[in-house]
PDB file of C-alpha atoms and ligand atoms in Angstrom:
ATOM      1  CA  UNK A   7     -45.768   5.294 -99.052  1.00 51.00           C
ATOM      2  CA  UNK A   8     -48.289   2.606 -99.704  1.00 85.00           C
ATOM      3  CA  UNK A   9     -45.377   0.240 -99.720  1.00 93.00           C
ATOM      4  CA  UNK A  10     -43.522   1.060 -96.356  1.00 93.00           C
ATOM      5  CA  UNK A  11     -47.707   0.544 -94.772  1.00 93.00           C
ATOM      6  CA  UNK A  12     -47.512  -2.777 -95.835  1.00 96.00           C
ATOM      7  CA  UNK A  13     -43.976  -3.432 -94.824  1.00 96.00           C
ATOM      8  CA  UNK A  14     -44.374  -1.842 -91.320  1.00 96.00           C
ATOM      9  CA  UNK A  15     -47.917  -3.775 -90.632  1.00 95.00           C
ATOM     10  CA  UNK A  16     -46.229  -7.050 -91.892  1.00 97.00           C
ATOM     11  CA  UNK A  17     -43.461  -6.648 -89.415  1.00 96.00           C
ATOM     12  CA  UNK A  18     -45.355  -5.928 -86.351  1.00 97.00           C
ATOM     13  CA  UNK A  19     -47.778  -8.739 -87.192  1.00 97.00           C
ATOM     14  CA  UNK A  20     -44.551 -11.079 -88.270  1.00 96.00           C
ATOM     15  CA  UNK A  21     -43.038 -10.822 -84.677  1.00 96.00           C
ATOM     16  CA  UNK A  22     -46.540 -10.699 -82.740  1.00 96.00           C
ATOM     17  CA  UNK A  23     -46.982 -14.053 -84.444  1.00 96.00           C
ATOM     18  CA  UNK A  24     -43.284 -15.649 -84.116  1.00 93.00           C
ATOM     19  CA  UNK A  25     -42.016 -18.617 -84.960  1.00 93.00           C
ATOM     20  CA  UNK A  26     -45.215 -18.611 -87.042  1.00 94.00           C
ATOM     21  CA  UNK A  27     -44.602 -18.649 -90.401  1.00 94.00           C
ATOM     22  CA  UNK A  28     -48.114 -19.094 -92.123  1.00 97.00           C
ATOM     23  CA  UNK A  29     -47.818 -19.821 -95.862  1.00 97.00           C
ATOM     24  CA  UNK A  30     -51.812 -19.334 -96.476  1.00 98.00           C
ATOM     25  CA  UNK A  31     -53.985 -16.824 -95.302  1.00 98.00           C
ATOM     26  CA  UNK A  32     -57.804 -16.732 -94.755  1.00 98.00           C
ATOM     27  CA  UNK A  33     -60.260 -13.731 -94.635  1.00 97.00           C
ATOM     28  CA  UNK A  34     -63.218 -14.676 -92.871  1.00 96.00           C
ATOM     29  CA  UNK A  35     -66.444 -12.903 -93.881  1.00 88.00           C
ATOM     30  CA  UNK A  36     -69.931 -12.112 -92.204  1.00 79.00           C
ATOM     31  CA  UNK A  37     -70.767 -14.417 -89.479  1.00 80.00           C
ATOM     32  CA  UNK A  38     -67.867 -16.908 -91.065  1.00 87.00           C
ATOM     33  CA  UNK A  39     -65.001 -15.946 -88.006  1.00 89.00           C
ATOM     34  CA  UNK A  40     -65.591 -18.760 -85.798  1.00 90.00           C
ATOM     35  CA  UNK A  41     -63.507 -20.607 -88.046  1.00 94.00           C
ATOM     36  CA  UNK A  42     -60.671 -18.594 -86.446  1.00 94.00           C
ATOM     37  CA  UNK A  43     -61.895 -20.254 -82.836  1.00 92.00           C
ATOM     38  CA  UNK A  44     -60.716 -23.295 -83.967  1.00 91.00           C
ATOM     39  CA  UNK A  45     -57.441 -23.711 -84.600  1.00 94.00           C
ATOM     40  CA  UNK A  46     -54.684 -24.993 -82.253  1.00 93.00           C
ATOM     41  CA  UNK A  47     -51.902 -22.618 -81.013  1.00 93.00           C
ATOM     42  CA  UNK A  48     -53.904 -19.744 -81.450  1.00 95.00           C
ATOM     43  CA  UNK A  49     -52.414 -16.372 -81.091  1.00 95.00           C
ATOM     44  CA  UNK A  50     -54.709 -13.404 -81.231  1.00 95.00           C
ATOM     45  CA  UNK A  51     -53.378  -9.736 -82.974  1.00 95.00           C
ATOM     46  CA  UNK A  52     -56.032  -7.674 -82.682  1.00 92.00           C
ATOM     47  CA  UNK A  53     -56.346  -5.058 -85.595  1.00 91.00           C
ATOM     48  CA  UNK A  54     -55.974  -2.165 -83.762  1.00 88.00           C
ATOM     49  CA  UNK A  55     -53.241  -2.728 -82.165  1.00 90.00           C
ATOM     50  CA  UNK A  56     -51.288  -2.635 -85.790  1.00 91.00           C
ATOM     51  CA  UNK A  57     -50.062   0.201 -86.876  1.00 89.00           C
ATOM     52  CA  UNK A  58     -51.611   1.770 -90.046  1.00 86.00           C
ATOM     53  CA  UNK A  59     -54.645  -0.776 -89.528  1.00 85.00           C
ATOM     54  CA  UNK A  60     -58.556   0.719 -89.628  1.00 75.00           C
ATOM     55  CA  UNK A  61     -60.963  -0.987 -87.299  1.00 63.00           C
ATOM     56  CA  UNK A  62     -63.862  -2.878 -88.843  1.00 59.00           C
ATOM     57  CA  UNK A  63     -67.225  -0.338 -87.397  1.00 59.00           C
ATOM     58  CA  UNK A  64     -69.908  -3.695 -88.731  1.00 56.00           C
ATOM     59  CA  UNK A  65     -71.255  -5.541 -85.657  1.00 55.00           C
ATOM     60  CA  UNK A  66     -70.555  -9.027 -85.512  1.00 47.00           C
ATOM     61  CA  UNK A  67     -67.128  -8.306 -87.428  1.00 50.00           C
ATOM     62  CA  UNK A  68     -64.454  -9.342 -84.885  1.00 51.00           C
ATOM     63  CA  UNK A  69     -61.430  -7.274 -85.685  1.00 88.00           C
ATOM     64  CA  UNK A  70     -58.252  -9.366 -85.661  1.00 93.00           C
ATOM     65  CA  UNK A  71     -55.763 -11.796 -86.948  1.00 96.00           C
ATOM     66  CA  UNK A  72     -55.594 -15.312 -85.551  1.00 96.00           C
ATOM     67  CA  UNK A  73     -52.384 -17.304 -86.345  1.00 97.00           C
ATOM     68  CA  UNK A  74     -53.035 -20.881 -85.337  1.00 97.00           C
ATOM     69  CA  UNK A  75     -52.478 -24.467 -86.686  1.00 96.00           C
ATOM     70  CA  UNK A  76     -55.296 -26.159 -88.935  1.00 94.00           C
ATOM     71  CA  UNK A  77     -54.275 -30.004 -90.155  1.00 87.00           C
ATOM     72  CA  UNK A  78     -51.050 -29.507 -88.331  1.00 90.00           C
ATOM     73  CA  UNK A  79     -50.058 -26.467 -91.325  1.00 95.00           C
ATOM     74  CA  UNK A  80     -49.564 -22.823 -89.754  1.00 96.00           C
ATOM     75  CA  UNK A  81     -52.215 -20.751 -90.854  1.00 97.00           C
ATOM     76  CA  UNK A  82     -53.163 -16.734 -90.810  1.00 98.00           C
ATOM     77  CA  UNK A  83     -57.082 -16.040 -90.569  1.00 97.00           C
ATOM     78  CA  UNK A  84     -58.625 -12.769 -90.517  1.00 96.00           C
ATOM     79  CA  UNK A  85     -61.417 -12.864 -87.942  1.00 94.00           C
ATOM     80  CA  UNK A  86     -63.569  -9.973 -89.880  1.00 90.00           C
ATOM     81  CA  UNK A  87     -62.794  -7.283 -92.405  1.00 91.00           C
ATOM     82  CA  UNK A  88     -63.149  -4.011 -93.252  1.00 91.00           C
ATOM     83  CA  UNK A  89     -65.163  -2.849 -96.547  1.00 93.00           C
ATOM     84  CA  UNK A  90     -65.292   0.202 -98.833  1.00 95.00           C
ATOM     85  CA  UNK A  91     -68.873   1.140 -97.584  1.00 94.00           C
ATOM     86  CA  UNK A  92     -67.373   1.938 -94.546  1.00 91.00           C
ATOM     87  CA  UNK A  93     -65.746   5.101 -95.462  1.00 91.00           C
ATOM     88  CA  UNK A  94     -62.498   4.017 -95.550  1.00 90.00           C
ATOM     89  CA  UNK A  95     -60.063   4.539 -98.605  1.00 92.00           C
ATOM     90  CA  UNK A  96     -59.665   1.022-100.455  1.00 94.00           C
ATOM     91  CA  UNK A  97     -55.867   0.894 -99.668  1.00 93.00           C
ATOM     92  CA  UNK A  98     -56.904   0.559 -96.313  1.00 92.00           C
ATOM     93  CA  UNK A  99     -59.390  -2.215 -97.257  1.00 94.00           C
ATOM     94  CA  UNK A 100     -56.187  -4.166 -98.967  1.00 96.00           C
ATOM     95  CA  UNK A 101     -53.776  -3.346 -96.254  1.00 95.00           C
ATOM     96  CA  UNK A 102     -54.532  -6.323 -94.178  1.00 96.00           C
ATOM     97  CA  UNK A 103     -54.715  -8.664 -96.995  1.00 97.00           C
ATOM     98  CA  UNK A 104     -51.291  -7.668 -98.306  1.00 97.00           C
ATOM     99  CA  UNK A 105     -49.619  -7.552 -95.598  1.00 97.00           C
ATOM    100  CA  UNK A 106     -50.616 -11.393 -95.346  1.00 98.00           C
ATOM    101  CA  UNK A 107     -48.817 -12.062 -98.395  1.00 98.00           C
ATOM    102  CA  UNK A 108     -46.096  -9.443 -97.638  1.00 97.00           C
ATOM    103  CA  UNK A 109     -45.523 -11.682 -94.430  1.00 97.00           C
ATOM    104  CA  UNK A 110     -45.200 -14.778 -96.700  1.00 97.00           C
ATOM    105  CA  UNK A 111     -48.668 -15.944 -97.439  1.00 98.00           C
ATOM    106  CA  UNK A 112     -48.929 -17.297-101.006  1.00 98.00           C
ATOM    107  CA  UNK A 113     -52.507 -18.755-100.577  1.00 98.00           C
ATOM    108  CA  UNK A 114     -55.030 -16.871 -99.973  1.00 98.00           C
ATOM    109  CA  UNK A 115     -58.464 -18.194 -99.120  1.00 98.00           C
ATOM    110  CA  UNK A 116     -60.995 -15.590 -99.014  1.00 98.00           C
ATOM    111  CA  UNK A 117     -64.602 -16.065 -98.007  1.00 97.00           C
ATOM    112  CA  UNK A 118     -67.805 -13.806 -97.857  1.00 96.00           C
ATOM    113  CA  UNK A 119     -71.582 -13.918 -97.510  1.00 95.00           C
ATOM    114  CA  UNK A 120     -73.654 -13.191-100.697  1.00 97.00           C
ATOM    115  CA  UNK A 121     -76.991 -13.114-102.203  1.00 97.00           C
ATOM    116  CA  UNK A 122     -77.545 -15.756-104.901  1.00 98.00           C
ATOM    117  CA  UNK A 123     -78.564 -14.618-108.338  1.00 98.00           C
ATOM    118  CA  UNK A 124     -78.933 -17.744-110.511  1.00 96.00           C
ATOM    119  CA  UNK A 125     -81.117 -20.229-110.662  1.00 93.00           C
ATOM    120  CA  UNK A 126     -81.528 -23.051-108.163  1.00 92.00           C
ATOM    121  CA  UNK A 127     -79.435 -21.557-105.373  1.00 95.00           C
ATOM    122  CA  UNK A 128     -80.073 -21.643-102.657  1.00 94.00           C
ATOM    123  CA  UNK A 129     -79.488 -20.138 -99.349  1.00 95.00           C
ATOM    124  CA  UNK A 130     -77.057 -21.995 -97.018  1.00 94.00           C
ATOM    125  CA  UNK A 131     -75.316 -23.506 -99.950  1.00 96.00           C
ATOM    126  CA  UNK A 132     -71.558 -22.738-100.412  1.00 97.00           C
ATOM    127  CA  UNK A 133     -69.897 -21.647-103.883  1.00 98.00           C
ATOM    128  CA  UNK A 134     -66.291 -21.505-105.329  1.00 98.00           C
ATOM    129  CA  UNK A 135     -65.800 -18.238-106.769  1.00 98.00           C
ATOM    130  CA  UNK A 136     -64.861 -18.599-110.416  1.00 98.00           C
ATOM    131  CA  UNK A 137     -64.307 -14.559-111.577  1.00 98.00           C
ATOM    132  CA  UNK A 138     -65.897 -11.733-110.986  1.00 98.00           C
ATOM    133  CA  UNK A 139     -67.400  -8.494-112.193  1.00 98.00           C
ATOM    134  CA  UNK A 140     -65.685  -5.239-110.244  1.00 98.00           C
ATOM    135  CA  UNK A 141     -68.632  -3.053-109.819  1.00 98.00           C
ATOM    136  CA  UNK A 142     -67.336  -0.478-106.753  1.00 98.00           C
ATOM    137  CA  UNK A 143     -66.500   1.659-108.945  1.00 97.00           C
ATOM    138  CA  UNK A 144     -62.883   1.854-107.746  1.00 97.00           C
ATOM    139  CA  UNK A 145     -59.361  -0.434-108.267  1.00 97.00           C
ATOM    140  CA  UNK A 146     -56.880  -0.817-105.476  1.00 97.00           C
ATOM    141  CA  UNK A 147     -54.411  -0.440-108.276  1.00 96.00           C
ATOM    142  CA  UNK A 148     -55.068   3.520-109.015  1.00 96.00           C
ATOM    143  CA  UNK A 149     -52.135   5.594-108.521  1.00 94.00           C
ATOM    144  CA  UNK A 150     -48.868   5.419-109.037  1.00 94.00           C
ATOM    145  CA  UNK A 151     -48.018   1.556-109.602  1.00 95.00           C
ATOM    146  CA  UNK A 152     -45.118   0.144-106.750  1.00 95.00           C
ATOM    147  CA  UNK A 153     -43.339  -2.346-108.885  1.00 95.00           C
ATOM    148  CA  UNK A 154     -42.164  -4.159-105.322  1.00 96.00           C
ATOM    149  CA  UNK A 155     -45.381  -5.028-104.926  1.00 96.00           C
ATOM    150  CA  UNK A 156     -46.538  -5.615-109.085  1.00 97.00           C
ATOM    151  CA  UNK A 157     -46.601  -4.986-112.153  1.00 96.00           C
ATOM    152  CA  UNK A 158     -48.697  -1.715-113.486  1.00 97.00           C
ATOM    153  CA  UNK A 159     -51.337  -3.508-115.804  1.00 97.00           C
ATOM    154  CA  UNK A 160     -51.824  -7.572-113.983  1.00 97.00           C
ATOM    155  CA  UNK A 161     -53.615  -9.807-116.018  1.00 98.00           C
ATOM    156  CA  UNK A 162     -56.880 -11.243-114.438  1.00 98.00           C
ATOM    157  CA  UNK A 163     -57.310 -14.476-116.828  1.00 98.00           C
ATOM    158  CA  UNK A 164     -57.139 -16.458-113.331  1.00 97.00           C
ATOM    159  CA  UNK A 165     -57.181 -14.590-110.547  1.00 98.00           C
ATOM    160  CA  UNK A 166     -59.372 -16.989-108.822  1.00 98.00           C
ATOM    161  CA  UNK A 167     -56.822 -19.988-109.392  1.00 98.00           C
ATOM    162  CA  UNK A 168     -57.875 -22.825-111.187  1.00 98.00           C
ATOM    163  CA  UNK A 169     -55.841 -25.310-109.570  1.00 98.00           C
ATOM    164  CA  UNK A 170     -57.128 -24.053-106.313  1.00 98.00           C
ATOM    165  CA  UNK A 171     -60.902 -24.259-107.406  1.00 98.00           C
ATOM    166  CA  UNK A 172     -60.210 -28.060-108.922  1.00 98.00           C
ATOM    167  CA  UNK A 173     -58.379 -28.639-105.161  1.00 98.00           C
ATOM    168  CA  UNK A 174     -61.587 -27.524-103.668  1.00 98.00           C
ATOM    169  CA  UNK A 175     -64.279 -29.283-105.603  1.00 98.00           C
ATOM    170  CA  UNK A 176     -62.408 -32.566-104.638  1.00 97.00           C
ATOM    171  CA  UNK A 177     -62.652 -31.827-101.367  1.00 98.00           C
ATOM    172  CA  UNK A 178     -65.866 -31.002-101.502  1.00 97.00           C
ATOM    173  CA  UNK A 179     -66.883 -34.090-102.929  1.00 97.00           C
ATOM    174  CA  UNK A 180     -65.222 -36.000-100.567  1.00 97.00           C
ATOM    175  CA  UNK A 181     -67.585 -34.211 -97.929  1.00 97.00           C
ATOM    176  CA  UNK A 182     -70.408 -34.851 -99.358  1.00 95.00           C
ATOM    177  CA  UNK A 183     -70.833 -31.779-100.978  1.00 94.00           C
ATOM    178  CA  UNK A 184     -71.324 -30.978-104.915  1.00 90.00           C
ATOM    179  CA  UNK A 185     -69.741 -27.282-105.402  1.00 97.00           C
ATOM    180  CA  UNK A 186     -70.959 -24.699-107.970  1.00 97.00           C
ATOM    181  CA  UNK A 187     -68.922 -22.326-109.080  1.00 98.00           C
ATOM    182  CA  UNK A 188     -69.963 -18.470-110.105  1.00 98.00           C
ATOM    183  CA  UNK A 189     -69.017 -15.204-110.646  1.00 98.00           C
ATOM    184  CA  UNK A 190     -69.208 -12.596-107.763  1.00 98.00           C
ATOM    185  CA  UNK A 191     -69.998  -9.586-108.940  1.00 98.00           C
ATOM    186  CA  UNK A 192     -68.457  -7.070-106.074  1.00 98.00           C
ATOM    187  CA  UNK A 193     -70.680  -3.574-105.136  1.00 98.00           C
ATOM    188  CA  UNK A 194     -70.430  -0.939-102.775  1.00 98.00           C
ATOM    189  CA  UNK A 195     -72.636  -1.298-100.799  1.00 96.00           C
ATOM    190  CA  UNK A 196     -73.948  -1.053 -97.623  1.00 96.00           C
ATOM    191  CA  UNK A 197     -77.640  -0.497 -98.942  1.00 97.00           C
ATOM    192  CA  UNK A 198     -78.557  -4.093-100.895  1.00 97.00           C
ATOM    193  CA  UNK A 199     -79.563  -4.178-104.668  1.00 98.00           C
ATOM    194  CA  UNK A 200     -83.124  -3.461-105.688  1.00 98.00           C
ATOM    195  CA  UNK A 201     -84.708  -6.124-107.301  1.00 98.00           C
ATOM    196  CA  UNK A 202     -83.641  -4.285-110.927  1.00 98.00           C
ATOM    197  CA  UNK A 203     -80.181  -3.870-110.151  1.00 98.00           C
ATOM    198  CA  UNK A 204     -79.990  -8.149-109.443  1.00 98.00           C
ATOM    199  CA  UNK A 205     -82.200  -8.470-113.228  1.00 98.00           C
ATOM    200  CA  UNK A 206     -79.289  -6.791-114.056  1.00 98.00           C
ATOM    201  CA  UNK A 207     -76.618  -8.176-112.436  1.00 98.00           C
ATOM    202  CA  UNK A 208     -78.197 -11.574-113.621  1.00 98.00           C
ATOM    203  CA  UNK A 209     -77.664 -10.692-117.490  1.00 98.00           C
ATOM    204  CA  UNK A 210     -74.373  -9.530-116.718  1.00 97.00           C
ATOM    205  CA  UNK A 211     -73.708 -13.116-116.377  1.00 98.00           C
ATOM    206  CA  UNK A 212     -73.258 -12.364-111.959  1.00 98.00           C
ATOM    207  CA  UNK A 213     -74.478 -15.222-109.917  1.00 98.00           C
ATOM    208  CA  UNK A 214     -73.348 -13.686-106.575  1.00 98.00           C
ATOM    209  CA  UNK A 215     -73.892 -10.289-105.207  1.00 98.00           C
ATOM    210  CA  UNK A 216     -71.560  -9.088-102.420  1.00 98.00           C
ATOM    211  CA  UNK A 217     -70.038  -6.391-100.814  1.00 97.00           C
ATOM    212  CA  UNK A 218     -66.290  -7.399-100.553  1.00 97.00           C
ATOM    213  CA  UNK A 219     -63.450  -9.949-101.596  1.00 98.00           C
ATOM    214  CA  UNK A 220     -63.249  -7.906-105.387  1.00 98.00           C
ATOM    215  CA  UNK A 221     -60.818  -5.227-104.474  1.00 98.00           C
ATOM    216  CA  UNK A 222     -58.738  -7.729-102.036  1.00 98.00           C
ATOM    217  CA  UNK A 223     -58.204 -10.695-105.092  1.00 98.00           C
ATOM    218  CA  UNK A 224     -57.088  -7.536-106.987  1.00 98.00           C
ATOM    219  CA  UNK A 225     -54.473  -6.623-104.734  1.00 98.00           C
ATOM    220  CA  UNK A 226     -53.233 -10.050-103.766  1.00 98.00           C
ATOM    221  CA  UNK A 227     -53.338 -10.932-107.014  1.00 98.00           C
ATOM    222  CA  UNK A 228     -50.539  -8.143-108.056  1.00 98.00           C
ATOM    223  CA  UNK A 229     -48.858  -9.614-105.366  1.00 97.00           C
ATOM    224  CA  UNK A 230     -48.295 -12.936-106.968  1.00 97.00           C
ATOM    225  CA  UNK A 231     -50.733 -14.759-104.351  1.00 98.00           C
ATOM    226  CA  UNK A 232     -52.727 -17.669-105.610  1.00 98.00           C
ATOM    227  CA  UNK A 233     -56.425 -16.542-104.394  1.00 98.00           C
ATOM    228  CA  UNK A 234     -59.414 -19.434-103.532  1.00 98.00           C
ATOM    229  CA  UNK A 235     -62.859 -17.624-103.245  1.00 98.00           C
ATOM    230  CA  UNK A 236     -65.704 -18.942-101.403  1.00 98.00           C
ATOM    231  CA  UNK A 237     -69.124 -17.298-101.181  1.00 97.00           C
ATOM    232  CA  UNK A 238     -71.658 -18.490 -98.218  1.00 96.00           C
ATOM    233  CA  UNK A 239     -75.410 -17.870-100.347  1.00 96.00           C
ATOM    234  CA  UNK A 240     -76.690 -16.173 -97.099  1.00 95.00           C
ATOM    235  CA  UNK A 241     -79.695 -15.325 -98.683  1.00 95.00           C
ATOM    236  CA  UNK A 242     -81.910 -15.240-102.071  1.00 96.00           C
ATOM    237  CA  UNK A 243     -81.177 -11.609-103.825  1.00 97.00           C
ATOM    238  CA  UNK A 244     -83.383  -8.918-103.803  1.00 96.00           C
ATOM    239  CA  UNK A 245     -86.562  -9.944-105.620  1.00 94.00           C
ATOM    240  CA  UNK A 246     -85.785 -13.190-105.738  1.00 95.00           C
ATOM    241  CA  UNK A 247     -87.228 -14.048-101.984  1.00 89.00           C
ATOM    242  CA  UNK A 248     -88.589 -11.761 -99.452  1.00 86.00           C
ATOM    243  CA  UNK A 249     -86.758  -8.675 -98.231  1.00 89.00           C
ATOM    244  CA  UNK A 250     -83.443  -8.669 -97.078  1.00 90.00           C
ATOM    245  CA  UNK A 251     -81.637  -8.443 -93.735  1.00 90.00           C
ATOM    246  CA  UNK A 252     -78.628  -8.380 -92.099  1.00 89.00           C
ATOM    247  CA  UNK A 253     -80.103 -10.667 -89.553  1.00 89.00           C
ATOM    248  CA  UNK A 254     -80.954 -13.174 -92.091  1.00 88.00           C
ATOM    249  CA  UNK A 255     -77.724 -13.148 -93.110  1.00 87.00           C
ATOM    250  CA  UNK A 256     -76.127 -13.868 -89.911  1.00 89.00           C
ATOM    251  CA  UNK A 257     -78.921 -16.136 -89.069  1.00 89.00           C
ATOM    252  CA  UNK A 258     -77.723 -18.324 -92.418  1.00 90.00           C
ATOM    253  CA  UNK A 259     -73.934 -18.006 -92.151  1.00 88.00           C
ATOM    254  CA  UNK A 260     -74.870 -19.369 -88.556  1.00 89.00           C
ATOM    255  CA  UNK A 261     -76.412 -22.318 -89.936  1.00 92.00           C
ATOM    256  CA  UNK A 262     -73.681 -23.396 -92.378  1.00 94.00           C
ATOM    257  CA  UNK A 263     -70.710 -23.136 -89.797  1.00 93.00           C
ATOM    258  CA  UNK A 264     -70.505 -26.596 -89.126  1.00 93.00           C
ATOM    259  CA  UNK A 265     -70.131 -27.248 -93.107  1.00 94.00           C
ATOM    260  CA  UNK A 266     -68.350 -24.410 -93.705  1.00 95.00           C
ATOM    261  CA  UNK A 267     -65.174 -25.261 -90.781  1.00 94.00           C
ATOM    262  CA  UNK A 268     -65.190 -28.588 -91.973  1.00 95.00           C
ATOM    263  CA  UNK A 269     -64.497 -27.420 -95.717  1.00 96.00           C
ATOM    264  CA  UNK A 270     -62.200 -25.109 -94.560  1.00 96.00           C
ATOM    265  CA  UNK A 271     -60.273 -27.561 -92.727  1.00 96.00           C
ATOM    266  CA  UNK A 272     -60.344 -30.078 -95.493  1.00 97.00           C
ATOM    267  CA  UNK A 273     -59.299 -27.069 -98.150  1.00 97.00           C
ATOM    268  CA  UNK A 274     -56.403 -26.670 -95.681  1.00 97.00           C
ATOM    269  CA  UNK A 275     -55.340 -30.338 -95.299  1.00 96.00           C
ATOM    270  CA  UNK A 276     -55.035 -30.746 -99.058  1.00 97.00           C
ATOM    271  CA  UNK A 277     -53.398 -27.734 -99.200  1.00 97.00           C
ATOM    272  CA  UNK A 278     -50.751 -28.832 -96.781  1.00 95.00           C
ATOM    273  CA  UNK A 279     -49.829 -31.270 -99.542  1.00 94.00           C
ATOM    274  CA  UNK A 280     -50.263 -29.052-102.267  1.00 94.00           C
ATOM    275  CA  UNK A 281     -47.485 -27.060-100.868  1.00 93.00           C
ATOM    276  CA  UNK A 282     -45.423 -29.643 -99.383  1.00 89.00           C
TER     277      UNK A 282
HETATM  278  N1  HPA B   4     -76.243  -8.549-101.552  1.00 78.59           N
HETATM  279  C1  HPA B   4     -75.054  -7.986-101.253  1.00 78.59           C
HETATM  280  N2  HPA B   4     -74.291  -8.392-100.255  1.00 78.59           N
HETATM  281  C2  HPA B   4     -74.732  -9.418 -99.512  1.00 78.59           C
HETATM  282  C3  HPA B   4     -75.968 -10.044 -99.761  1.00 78.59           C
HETATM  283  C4  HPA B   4     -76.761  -9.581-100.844  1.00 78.59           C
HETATM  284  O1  HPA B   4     -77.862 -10.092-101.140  1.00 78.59           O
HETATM  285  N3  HPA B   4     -76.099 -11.027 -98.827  1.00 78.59           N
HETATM  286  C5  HPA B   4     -74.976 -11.000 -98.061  1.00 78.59           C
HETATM  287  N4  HPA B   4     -74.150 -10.028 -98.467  1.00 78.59           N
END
């Protein structure tokens, strides 16, 4: 059932987006779509008009896929997603981000906004996403396992892909820009952490806290997609600065845009070779 979702929303979005054929995909997170405004070619799909598809409810989440050209390399981006908090059952979180790979996509890059935990970061800075800790209390995985789309029990050793960190970090430094790395530890959500739950988090060995991205490197991941994380520190975690807001965290993500489409367009360009 799960299977002929995926199937039937990678069709419809296959021929909305023809002669497209986008080899990496990108999921744009809070205040992180404008990236999407920026490529050449552009074709808008908005998610709504897909069938199976669950409309994002979060303001200043676009809903839609843009296929465009970045560095001359067809590209897929997400302009906004849709998260467990929402209500929605988690296949329906992974539904867009499969049926990226289901249509051929065997990059991934997926981005979010997140509070930094560990020392010295700080807000505005950008980190690749080394592992991470699923704390939503829920797998994409559950239920009976589709062996079209993976195997029952995937192995997580490098779900965030090496190669695809190291390929970042050099483009990074090439910008200008010196790259951490951390692990993201996923939660429901929507309400933020209380200042305990991040002392926690923090000896849990977490240096991000989010509300996304877990569940969908799970699922793409069974898929046999190679997935490149990137958190945008929007803000200090709770406790660690003042209080929190969603405002902020626009605010920030606003701020970094410039850095952030430039990375993004570098990642892409070496990518474009990667895959050559
Ligand atoms: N916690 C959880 N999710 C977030 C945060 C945070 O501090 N900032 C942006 N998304």
């Amino acid at each position: 059932m799960h299977y002929d979702d995926i199937q039937r929303a990678a069709e419809f979005l296959g021929q909305r987006i023809t002669p497209r054929k986008p080899r990496v995909g990108l999921i744009l997170g809070s205040g992180l779509g404008a990236f999407a405004d920026s490529l050449d070619d552009a074709q808008g799909v908005p998610y709504d008009t897909i069938p199976g598809f669950a409309q994002s409810t979060v303001k200043g989440h676009a809903g839609r896929f843009v296929a465009g050209k970045s560095a001359g390399m067809d590209v897929l981006a997400m302009q906004g997603r849709v998260h467990l908090y929402e209500g929605l059952p988690l296949e329906q979180v992974v539904l867009p981000a499969r049926a990226m790979v289901k249509l051929g996509c065997e990059v991934l890059v997926i981005t979010n906004a997140a509070g930094g935990i560990s020392e010295g970061m700080t807000p505005g800075e950008l980190v690749l996403i080394s592992d991470h800790l699923n704390l939503q209390g829920q797998n994409p995985l559950t239920g009976e396992n589709d062996e079209r789309l993976g195997t029952r029990f995937p192995d997580m050793t490098e779900a965030y892909a090496p190669a695809l960190r190291e390929l970042a970090q050099k483009v990074g430094a090439s910008q200008g820009l010196s790259l951490r790395q951390g692990v993201y530890a996923g939660l429901l959500g929507p309400s933020y952490e209380t200042p305990a739950e991040i002392r926690m988090l923090r000896a849990m060995g977490a240096d991000l806290a989010g509300m996304s991205t877990v569940s969908e490197v799970i699922a793409v991941h069974h898929m046999g997609a190679r997935a490149l994380g990137i958190s945008c520190v929007t803000n200090l975690a709770a406790g660690l600065g003042g209080k929190l807001t969603h405002d902020e965290v626009k605010a920030t993500a606003e701020e970094v845009k410039p850095r952030f489409i430039k990375l993004l367009e570098g990642i892409l360009a070496a990518l474009r070779e990667e895959l050559a």
